[in-house]
Amino acid sequence: QVQLVESGGGLVQPGGSLRLSCAASGSIASIVTMRWYRQAPGKERELVAAIISVGNTNYADSVKGRFTISRDNAKKTVYLQMNSVMPDDTAVYYCNAFIVPIGRAPMDYWGKGTLVTVYS
């Protein structure tokens, strides 16, 4: 069974930094796209960043220049380096990946989320 597990959330002050990680496990043949979404209280879930490969990334306008997405294919892990965080970055951050499981049809998988709170 394929699983995504996020880690690295917590409390951070405005202007600070945090690094989120998401590790995939299970019977995986390949991982295509890996993404980070977030959902703030009372708001819809939004795409934060996505990565297919090195240099093939895209970001929400609100995080461009502050957040960096990267992946380690050997570890089946995606990272989100969050710099210069702001109170509006407070949200539950979810990892998403389009995965080809061994012997099964490819599909989207989701983690359970990790909470990031920016406080002053």
mmCIF file of N, CA and C in Angstrom:
data_model
loop_
_atom_site.group_PDB
_atom_site.id
_atom_site.type_symbol
_atom_site.label_atom_id
_atom_site.label_comp_id
_atom_site.label_asym_id
_atom_site.label_seq_id
_atom_site.Cartn_x
_atom_site.Cartn_y
_atom_site.Cartn_z
ATOM 1 N N GLN A 1 0.843 -1.184 0.000
ATOM 2 C CA GLN A 1 0.000 0.000 0.000
ATOM 3 C C GLN A 1 0.882 1.240 0.000
ATOM 4 N N VAL A 2 0.550 2.176 -0.861
ATOM 5 C CA VAL A 2 1.341 3.398 -0.979
ATOM 6 C C VAL A 2 0.903 4.402 0.074
ATOM 7 N N GLN A 3 1.861 5.025 0.712
ATOM 8 C CA GLN A 3 1.566 6.056 1.705
ATOM 9 C C GLN A 3 2.475 7.251 1.512
ATOM 10 N N LEU A 4 1.960 8.431 1.863
ATOM 11 C CA LEU A 4 2.743 9.664 1.918
ATOM 12 C C LEU A 4 2.672 10.181 3.344
ATOM 13 N N VAL A 5 3.825 10.482 3.918
ATOM 14 C CA VAL A 5 3.866 10.970 5.297
ATOM 15 C C VAL A 5 4.659 12.266 5.344
ATOM 16 N N GLU A 6 3.981 13.333 5.781
ATOM 17 C CA GLU A 6 4.627 14.641 5.896
ATOM 18 C C GLU A 6 5.261 14.797 7.280
ATOM 19 N N SER A 7 6.255 15.663 7.345
ATOM 20 C CA SER A 7 6.867 16.027 8.621
ATOM 21 C C SER A 7 7.492 17.411 8.480
ATOM 22 N N GLY A 8 7.807 18.016 9.625
ATOM 23 C CA GLY A 8 8.511 19.288 9.604
ATOM 24 C C GLY A 8 7.675 20.498 9.943
ATOM 25 N N GLY A 9 6.384 20.323 10.106
ATOM 26 C CA GLY A 9 5.542 21.466 10.460
ATOM 27 C C GLY A 9 5.794 21.912 11.883
ATOM 28 N N GLY A 10 5.233 23.063 12.228
ATOM 29 C CA GLY A 10 5.397 23.570 13.576
ATOM 30 C C GLY A 10 5.167 25.056 13.651
ATOM 31 N N LEU A 11 5.679 25.667 14.717
ATOM 32 C CA LEU A 11 5.540 27.103 14.938
ATOM 33 C C LEU A 11 6.778 27.820 14.425
ATOM 34 N N VAL A 12 6.563 28.947 13.784
ATOM 35 C CA VAL A 12 7.680 29.746 13.278
ATOM 36 C C VAL A 12 7.276 31.211 13.306
ATOM 37 N N GLN A 13 8.233 32.071 13.572
ATOM 38 C CA GLN A 13 7.955 33.498 13.609
ATOM 39 C C GLN A 13 8.014 34.099 12.210
ATOM 40 N N PRO A 14 7.316 35.192 11.979
ATOM 41 C CA PRO A 14 7.412 35.860 10.671
ATOM 42 C C PRO A 14 8.862 36.151 10.308
ATOM 43 N N GLY A 15 9.192 35.893 9.060
ATOM 44 C CA GLY A 15 10.559 36.079 8.605
ATOM 45 C C GLY A 15 11.432 34.868 8.790
ATOM 46 N N GLY A 16 10.934 33.879 9.501
ATOM 47 C CA GLY A 16 11.705 32.675 9.766
ATOM 48 C C GLY A 16 11.616 31.659 8.649
ATOM 49 N N SER A 17 12.211 30.495 8.896
ATOM 50 C CA SER A 17 12.271 29.437 7.898
ATOM 51 C C SER A 17 11.822 28.115 8.492
ATOM 52 N N LEU A 18 11.362 27.255 7.599
ATOM 53 C CA LEU A 18 10.913 25.918 7.985
ATOM 54 C C LEU A 18 11.085 25.027 6.766
ATOM 55 N N ARG A 19 11.420 23.762 7.002
ATOM 56 C CA ARG A 19 11.510 22.825 5.887
ATOM 57 C C ARG A 19 10.567 21.654 6.121
ATOM 58 N N LEU A 20 9.670 21.467 5.169
ATOM 59 C CA LEU A 20 8.742 20.339 5.208
ATOM 60 C C LEU A 20 9.298 19.194 4.371
ATOM 61 N N SER A 21 9.012 17.984 4.825
ATOM 62 C CA SER A 21 9.404 16.783 4.076
ATOM 63 C C SER A 21 8.186 15.891 3.888
ATOM 64 N N CYS A 22 8.202 15.139 2.814
ATOM 65 C CA CYS A 22 7.140 14.165 2.564
ATOM 66 C C CYS A 22 7.776 12.949 1.934
ATOM 67 N N ALA A 23 7.660 11.819 2.629
ATOM 68 C CA ALA A 23 8.260 10.575 2.149
ATOM 69 C C ALA A 23 7.186 9.614 1.668
ATOM 70 N N ALA A 24 7.423 9.063 0.500
ATOM 71 C CA ALA A 24 6.515 8.052 -0.054
ATOM 72 C C ALA A 24 7.054 6.663 0.278
ATOM 73 N N SER A 25 6.153 5.754 0.553
ATOM 74 C CA SER A 25 6.562 4.373 0.843
ATOM 75 C C SER A 25 5.552 3.403 0.255
ATOM 76 N N GLY A 26 5.965 2.145 0.153
ATOM 77 C CA GLY A 26 5.083 1.127 -0.402
ATOM 78 C C GLY A 26 5.631 0.579 -1.703
ATOM 79 N N SER A 27 4.787 -0.150 -2.402
ATOM 80 C CA SER A 27 5.176 -0.786 -3.661
ATOM 81 C C SER A 27 5.043 0.218 -4.801
ATOM 82 N N ILE A 28 6.123 0.946 -5.045
ATOM 83 C CA ILE A 28 6.105 2.053 -6.002
ATOM 84 C C ILE A 28 7.015 1.747 -7.186
ATOM 85 N N ALA A 29 6.460 1.849 -8.371
ATOM 86 C CA ALA A 29 7.263 1.688 -9.581
ATOM 87 C C ALA A 29 7.921 3.012 -9.960
ATOM 88 N N SER A 30 7.156 4.091 -9.894
ATOM 89 C CA SER A 30 7.718 5.406 -10.187
ATOM 90 C C SER A 30 6.805 6.487 -9.612
ATOM 91 N N ILE A 31 7.415 7.647 -9.398
ATOM 92 C CA ILE A 31 6.679 8.820 -8.928
ATOM 93 C C ILE A 31 6.824 9.889 -10.000
ATOM 94 N N VAL A 32 5.711 10.370 -10.497
ATOM 95 C CA VAL A 32 5.766 11.341 -11.589
ATOM 96 C C VAL A 32 5.885 12.756 -11.017
ATOM 97 N N THR A 33 4.768 13.325 -10.654
ATOM 98 C CA THR A 33 4.759 14.687 -10.122
ATOM 99 C C THR A 33 4.569 14.652 -8.609
ATOM 100 N N MET A 34 5.266 15.537 -7.925
ATOM 101 C CA MET A 34 5.091 15.692 -6.482
ATOM 102 C C MET A 34 4.718 17.139 -6.224
ATOM 103 N N ARG A 35 3.760 17.352 -5.343
ATOM 104 C CA ARG A 35 3.222 18.689 -5.102
ATOM 105 C C ARG A 35 3.021 18.939 -3.612
ATOM 106 N N TRP A 36 3.005 20.208 -3.277
ATOM 107 C CA TRP A 36 2.575 20.667 -1.961
ATOM 108 C C TRP A 36 1.341 21.536 -2.140
ATOM 109 N N TYR A 37 0.321 21.247 -1.348
ATOM 110 C CA TYR A 37 -0.871 22.072 -1.267
ATOM 111 C C TYR A 37 -0.958 22.602 0.162
ATOM 112 N N ARG A 38 -1.803 23.599 0.344
ATOM 113 C CA ARG A 38 -2.084 24.060 1.698
ATOM 114 C C ARG A 38 -3.525 24.489 1.813
ATOM 115 N N GLN A 39 -4.025 24.421 3.027
ATOM 116 C CA GLN A 39 -5.391 24.856 3.301
ATOM 117 C C GLN A 39 -5.395 25.634 4.602
ATOM 118 N N ALA A 40 -5.698 26.914 4.481
ATOM 119 C CA ALA A 40 -5.796 27.785 5.646
ATOM 120 C C ALA A 40 -7.208 27.700 6.210
ATOM 121 N N PRO A 41 -7.386 28.063 7.477
ATOM 122 C CA PRO A 41 -8.712 28.014 8.088
ATOM 123 C C PRO A 41 -9.729 28.817 7.292
ATOM 124 N N GLY A 42 -10.841 28.202 6.960
ATOM 125 C CA GLY A 42 -11.901 28.892 6.240
ATOM 126 C C GLY A 42 -11.652 29.099 4.763
ATOM 127 N N LYS A 43 -10.572 28.533 4.246
ATOM 128 C CA LYS A 43 -10.242 28.728 2.832
ATOM 129 C C LYS A 43 -10.156 27.377 2.119
ATOM 130 N N GLU A 44 -10.188 27.450 0.791
ATOM 131 C CA GLU A 44 -10.063 26.236 -0.002
ATOM 132 C C GLU A 44 -8.600 25.808 -0.105
ATOM 133 N N ARG A 45 -8.414 24.532 -0.359
ATOM 134 C CA ARG A 45 -7.064 24.027 -0.557
ATOM 135 C C ARG A 45 -6.481 24.623 -1.835
ATOM 136 N N GLU A 46 -5.207 25.043 -1.770
ATOM 137 C CA GLU A 46 -4.572 25.651 -2.939
ATOM 138 C C GLU A 46 -3.219 25.009 -3.208
ATOM 139 N N LEU A 47 -2.846 24.997 -4.468
ATOM 140 C CA LEU A 47 -1.547 24.470 -4.862
ATOM 141 C C LEU A 47 -0.457 25.469 -4.496
ATOM 142 N N VAL A 48 0.561 24.999 -3.811
ATOM 143 C CA VAL A 48 1.677 25.849 -3.407
ATOM 144 C C VAL A 48 2.842 25.703 -4.387
ATOM 145 N N ALA A 49 3.223 24.462 -4.662
ATOM 146 C CA ALA A 49 4.371 24.216 -5.539
ATOM 147 C C ALA A 49 4.298 22.799 -6.083
ATOM 148 N N ALA A 50 4.915 22.613 -7.246
ATOM 149 C CA ALA A 50 4.934 21.297 -7.881
ATOM 150 C C ALA A 50 6.291 21.064 -8.522
ATOM 151 N N ILE A 51 6.703 19.801 -8.575
ATOM 152 C CA ILE A 51 7.972 19.466 -9.208
ATOM 153 C C ILE A 51 7.833 18.151 -9.961
ATOM 154 N N ILE A 52 8.312 18.176 -11.205
ATOM 155 C CA ILE A 52 8.393 16.943 -11.985
ATOM 156 C C ILE A 52 9.838 16.458 -11.955
ATOM 157 N N SER A 53 10.746 17.381 -12.192
ATOM 158 C CA SER A 53 12.161 17.047 -12.150
ATOM 159 C C SER A 53 12.937 18.314 -11.844
ATOM 160 N N VAL A 54 14.244 18.211 -11.669
ATOM 161 C CA VAL A 54 15.062 19.395 -11.397
ATOM 162 C C VAL A 54 14.874 20.395 -12.528
ATOM 163 N N GLY A 55 14.523 21.607 -12.157
ATOM 164 C CA GLY A 55 14.324 22.651 -13.148
ATOM 165 C C GLY A 55 12.939 22.692 -13.739
ATOM 166 N N ASN A 56 12.143 21.702 -13.432
ATOM 167 C CA ASN A 56 10.766 21.654 -13.929
ATOM 168 C C ASN A 56 9.838 21.793 -12.732
ATOM 169 N N THR A 57 9.679 23.043 -12.310
ATOM 170 C CA THR A 57 8.899 23.340 -11.117
ATOM 171 C C THR A 57 7.949 24.487 -11.401
ATOM 172 N N ASN A 58 6.929 24.615 -10.588
ATOM 173 C CA ASN A 58 6.091 25.803 -10.644
ATOM 174 C C ASN A 58 5.579 26.118 -9.249
ATOM 175 N N TYR A 59 5.282 27.404 -9.048
ATOM 176 C CA TYR A 59 4.924 27.922 -7.739
ATOM 177 C C TYR A 59 3.703 28.829 -7.825
ATOM 178 N N ALA A 60 2.959 28.871 -6.717
ATOM 179 C CA ALA A 60 1.913 29.882 -6.594
ATOM 180 C C ALA A 60 2.587 31.251 -6.525
ATOM 181 N N ASP A 61 1.922 32.259 -7.069
ATOM 182 C CA ASP A 61 2.508 33.602 -7.063
ATOM 183 C C ASP A 61 2.819 34.060 -5.636
ATOM 184 N N SER A 62 2.008 33.638 -4.694
ATOM 185 C CA SER A 62 2.149 34.117 -3.315
ATOM 186 C C SER A 62 3.423 33.596 -2.633
ATOM 187 N N VAL A 63 4.050 32.557 -3.183
ATOM 188 C CA VAL A 63 5.243 31.993 -2.531
ATOM 189 C C VAL A 63 6.490 32.091 -3.404
ATOM 190 N N LYS A 64 6.357 32.584 -4.620
ATOM 191 C CA LYS A 64 7.517 32.696 -5.515
ATOM 192 C C LYS A 64 8.604 33.541 -4.876
ATOM 193 N N GLY A 65 9.835 33.038 -4.940
ATOM 194 C CA GLY A 65 10.967 33.763 -4.376
ATOM 195 C C GLY A 65 11.180 33.497 -2.887
ATOM 196 N N ARG A 66 10.205 32.832 -2.253
ATOM 197 C CA ARG A 66 10.327 32.551 -0.811
ATOM 198 C C ARG A 66 10.393 31.045 -0.538
ATOM 199 N N PHE A 67 9.644 30.262 -1.298
ATOM 200 C CA PHE A 67 9.594 28.809 -1.099
ATOM 201 C C PHE A 67 10.334 28.115 -2.235
ATOM 202 N N THR A 68 10.937 26.977 -1.905
ATOM 203 C CA THR A 68 11.623 26.163 -2.912
ATOM 204 C C THR A 68 11.218 24.707 -2.737
ATOM 205 N N ILE A 69 10.768 24.112 -3.827
ATOM 206 C CA ILE A 69 10.425 22.700 -3.806
ATOM 207 C C ILE A 69 11.572 21.901 -4.423
ATOM 208 N N SER A 70 11.851 20.753 -3.849
ATOM 209 C CA SER A 70 12.888 19.880 -4.384
ATOM 210 C C SER A 70 12.505 18.438 -4.079
ATOM 211 N N ARG A 71 13.189 17.501 -4.717
ATOM 212 C CA ARG A 71 12.888 16.102 -4.484
ATOM 213 C C ARG A 71 14.160 15.269 -4.529
ATOM 214 N N ASP A 72 14.128 14.182 -3.778
ATOM 215 C CA ASP A 72 15.214 13.204 -3.780
ATOM 216 C C ASP A 72 14.599 11.894 -4.244
ATOM 217 N N ASN A 73 14.835 11.547 -5.483
ATOM 218 C CA ASN A 73 14.180 10.377 -6.051
ATOM 219 C C ASN A 73 14.618 9.083 -5.365
ATOM 220 N N ALA A 74 15.865 9.017 -4.949
ATOM 221 C CA ALA A 74 16.352 7.811 -4.279
ATOM 222 C C ALA A 74 15.621 7.582 -2.963
ATOM 223 N N LYS A 75 15.284 8.673 -2.290
ATOM 224 C CA LYS A 75 14.585 8.576 -1.004
ATOM 225 C C LYS A 75 13.074 8.675 -1.168
ATOM 226 N N LYS A 76 12.607 8.883 -2.395
ATOM 227 C CA LYS A 76 11.174 9.038 -2.661
ATOM 228 C C LYS A 76 10.585 10.130 -1.773
ATOM 229 N N THR A 77 11.286 11.228 -1.701
ATOM 230 C CA THR A 77 10.926 12.305 -0.783
ATOM 231 C C THR A 77 10.892 13.640 -1.517
ATOM 232 N N VAL A 78 9.911 14.447 -1.159
ATOM 233 C CA VAL A 78 9.822 15.812 -1.661
ATOM 234 C C VAL A 78 9.934 16.763 -0.476
ATOM 235 N N TYR A 79 10.563 17.905 -0.723
ATOM 236 C CA TYR A 79 10.800 18.893 0.326
ATOM 237 C C TYR A 79 10.173 20.232 -0.059
ATOM 238 N N LEU A 80 9.849 21.017 0.939
ATOM 239 C CA LEU A 80 9.425 22.395 0.702
ATOM 240 C C LEU A 80 10.195 23.270 1.680
ATOM 241 N N GLN A 81 11.153 24.004 1.158
ATOM 242 C CA GLN A 81 11.908 24.947 1.974
ATOM 243 C C GLN A 81 11.142 26.256 1.986
ATOM 244 N N MET A 82 10.734 26.667 3.176
ATOM 245 C CA MET A 82 9.925 27.865 3.341
ATOM 246 C C MET A 82 10.778 28.930 4.014
ATOM 247 N N ASN A 83 11.048 30.001 3.312
ATOM 248 C CA ASN A 83 11.827 31.116 3.858
ATOM 249 C C ASN A 83 10.968 32.364 3.911
ATOM 250 N N SER A 84 11.372 33.296 4.744
ATOM 251 C CA SER A 84 10.654 34.578 4.865
ATOM 252 C C SER A 84 9.158 34.349 5.038
ATOM 253 N N VAL A 85 8.806 33.472 5.938
ATOM 254 C CA VAL A 85 7.396 33.133 6.102
ATOM 255 C C VAL A 85 6.615 34.318 6.637
ATOM 256 N N MET A 86 5.326 34.308 6.315
ATOM 257 C CA MET A 86 4.429 35.387 6.721
ATOM 258 C C MET A 86 3.197 34.770 7.387
ATOM 259 N N PRO A 87 2.458 35.565 8.159
ATOM 260 C CA PRO A 87 1.259 35.010 8.810
ATOM 261 C C PRO A 87 0.301 34.335 7.828
ATOM 262 N N ASP A 88 0.216 34.849 6.596
ATOM 263 C CA ASP A 88 -0.680 34.235 5.603
ATOM 264 C C ASP A 88 -0.229 32.851 5.164
ATOM 265 N N ASP A 89 0.956 32.445 5.547
ATOM 266 C CA ASP A 89 1.429 31.096 5.225
ATOM 267 C C ASP A 89 0.905 30.059 6.220
ATOM 268 N N THR A 90 0.241 30.524 7.269
ATOM 269 C CA THR A 90 -0.334 29.601 8.245
ATOM 270 C C THR A 90 -1.388 28.727 7.583
ATOM 271 N N ALA A 91 -1.211 27.417 7.680
ATOM 272 C CA ALA A 91 -2.114 26.477 7.019
ATOM 273 C C ALA A 91 -1.690 25.051 7.352
ATOM 274 N N VAL A 92 -2.554 24.127 6.992
ATOM 275 C CA VAL A 92 -2.152 22.719 6.967
ATOM 276 C C VAL A 92 -1.576 22.456 5.577
ATOM 277 N N TYR A 93 -0.386 21.935 5.543
ATOM 278 C CA TYR A 93 0.298 21.653 4.272
ATOM 279 C C TYR A 93 0.181 20.161 3.958
ATOM 280 N N TYR A 94 -0.289 19.890 2.737
ATOM 281 C CA TYR A 94 -0.506 18.522 2.293
ATOM 282 C C TYR A 94 0.440 18.166 1.155
ATOM 283 N N CYS A 95 0.957 16.975 1.236
ATOM 284 C CA CYS A 95 1.775 16.435 0.164
ATOM 285 C C CYS A 95 0.879 15.641 -0.795
ATOM 286 N N ASN A 96 1.142 15.783 -2.075
ATOM 287 C CA ASN A 96 0.400 15.059 -3.102
ATOM 288 C C ASN A 96 1.388 14.523 -4.127
ATOM 289 N N ALA A 97 1.129 13.326 -4.604
ATOM 290 C CA ALA A 97 2.022 12.768 -5.620
ATOM 291 C C ALA A 97 1.237 11.889 -6.578
ATOM 292 N N PHE A 98 1.602 11.977 -7.849
ATOM 293 C CA PHE A 98 1.028 11.076 -8.857
ATOM 294 C C PHE A 98 1.987 9.910 -8.986
ATOM 295 N N ILE A 99 1.528 8.752 -8.543
ATOM 296 C CA ILE A 99 2.406 7.603 -8.369
ATOM 297 C C ILE A 99 1.934 6.427 -9.218
ATOM 298 N N VAL A 100 2.915 5.711 -9.756
ATOM 299 C CA VAL A 100 2.626 4.460 -10.447
ATOM 300 C C VAL A 100 2.989 3.323 -9.485
ATOM 301 N N PRO A 101 1.976 2.710 -8.868
ATOM 302 C CA PRO A 101 2.279 1.580 -7.981
ATOM 303 C C PRO A 101 2.658 0.353 -8.802
ATOM 304 N N ILE A 102 3.393 -0.534 -8.223
ATOM 305 C CA ILE A 102 3.750 -1.773 -8.918
ATOM 306 C C ILE A 102 2.494 -2.616 -9.129
ATOM 307 N N GLY A 103 2.217 -2.913 -10.375
ATOM 308 C CA GLY A 103 1.095 -3.789 -10.683
ATOM 309 C C GLY A 103 -0.278 -3.154 -10.568
ATOM 310 N N ARG A 104 -0.314 -1.840 -10.415
ATOM 311 C CA ARG A 104 -1.621 -1.183 -10.291
ATOM 312 C C ARG A 104 -1.650 0.063 -11.160
ATOM 313 N N ALA A 105 -2.843 0.617 -11.335
ATOM 314 C CA ALA A 105 -2.992 1.808 -12.159
ATOM 315 C C ALA A 105 -2.435 3.034 -11.432
ATOM 316 N N PRO A 106 -1.831 3.970 -12.172
ATOM 317 C CA PRO A 106 -1.325 5.187 -11.536
ATOM 318 C C PRO A 106 -2.467 6.047 -11.006
ATOM 319 N N MET A 107 -2.190 6.744 -9.930
ATOM 320 C CA MET A 107 -3.204 7.618 -9.358
ATOM 321 C C MET A 107 -2.562 8.630 -8.424
ATOM 322 N N ASP A 108 -3.380 9.600 -7.994
ATOM 323 C CA ASP A 108 -2.946 10.599 -7.022
ATOM 324 C C ASP A 108 -3.037 10.034 -5.611
ATOM 325 N N TYR A 109 -2.021 10.344 -4.815
ATOM 326 C CA TYR A 109 -2.024 9.992 -3.399
ATOM 327 C C TYR A 109 -1.837 11.255 -2.579
ATOM 328 N N TRP A 110 -2.405 11.226 -1.359
ATOM 329 C CA TRP A 110 -2.329 12.381 -0.477
ATOM 330 C C TRP A 110 -1.799 11.968 0.891
ATOM 331 N N GLY A 111 -1.016 12.876 1.501
ATOM 332 C CA GLY A 111 -0.658 12.710 2.887
ATOM 333 C C GLY A 111 -1.752 13.265 3.778
ATOM 334 N N LYS A 112 -1.563 13.111 5.093
ATOM 335 C CA LYS A 112 -2.584 13.576 6.031
ATOM 336 C C LYS A 112 -2.396 15.029 6.433
ATOM 337 N N GLY A 113 -1.259 15.609 6.068
ATOM 338 C CA GLY A 113 -1.046 17.021 6.332
ATOM 339 C C GLY A 113 -0.177 17.285 7.552
ATOM 340 N N THR A 114 0.472 18.445 7.515
ATOM 341 C CA THR A 114 1.267 18.910 8.650
ATOM 342 C C THR A 114 0.982 20.396 8.847
ATOM 343 N N LEU A 115 0.775 20.798 10.088
ATOM 344 C CA LEU A 115 0.351 22.163 10.385
ATOM 345 C C LEU A 115 1.548 23.095 10.513
ATOM 346 N N VAL A 116 1.468 24.212 9.808
ATOM 347 C CA VAL A 116 2.450 25.284 9.928
ATOM 348 C C VAL A 116 1.731 26.509 10.476
ATOM 349 N N THR A 117 2.252 27.022 11.581
ATOM 350 C CA THR A 117 1.663 28.207 12.196
ATOM 351 C C THR A 117 2.719 29.294 12.286
ATOM 352 N N VAL A 118 2.438 30.436 11.650
ATOM 353 C CA VAL A 118 3.342 31.581 11.693
ATOM 354 C C VAL A 118 2.754 32.569 12.687
ATOM 355 N N TYR A 119 3.499 32.821 13.742
ATOM 356 C CA TYR A 119 2.989 33.672 14.814
ATOM 357 C C TYR A 119 3.992 34.758 15.156
ATOM 358 N N SER A 120 3.483 35.821 15.741
ATOM 359 C CA SER A 120 4.377 36.907 16.156
ATOM 360 C C SER A 120 4.167 37.205 17.632
#
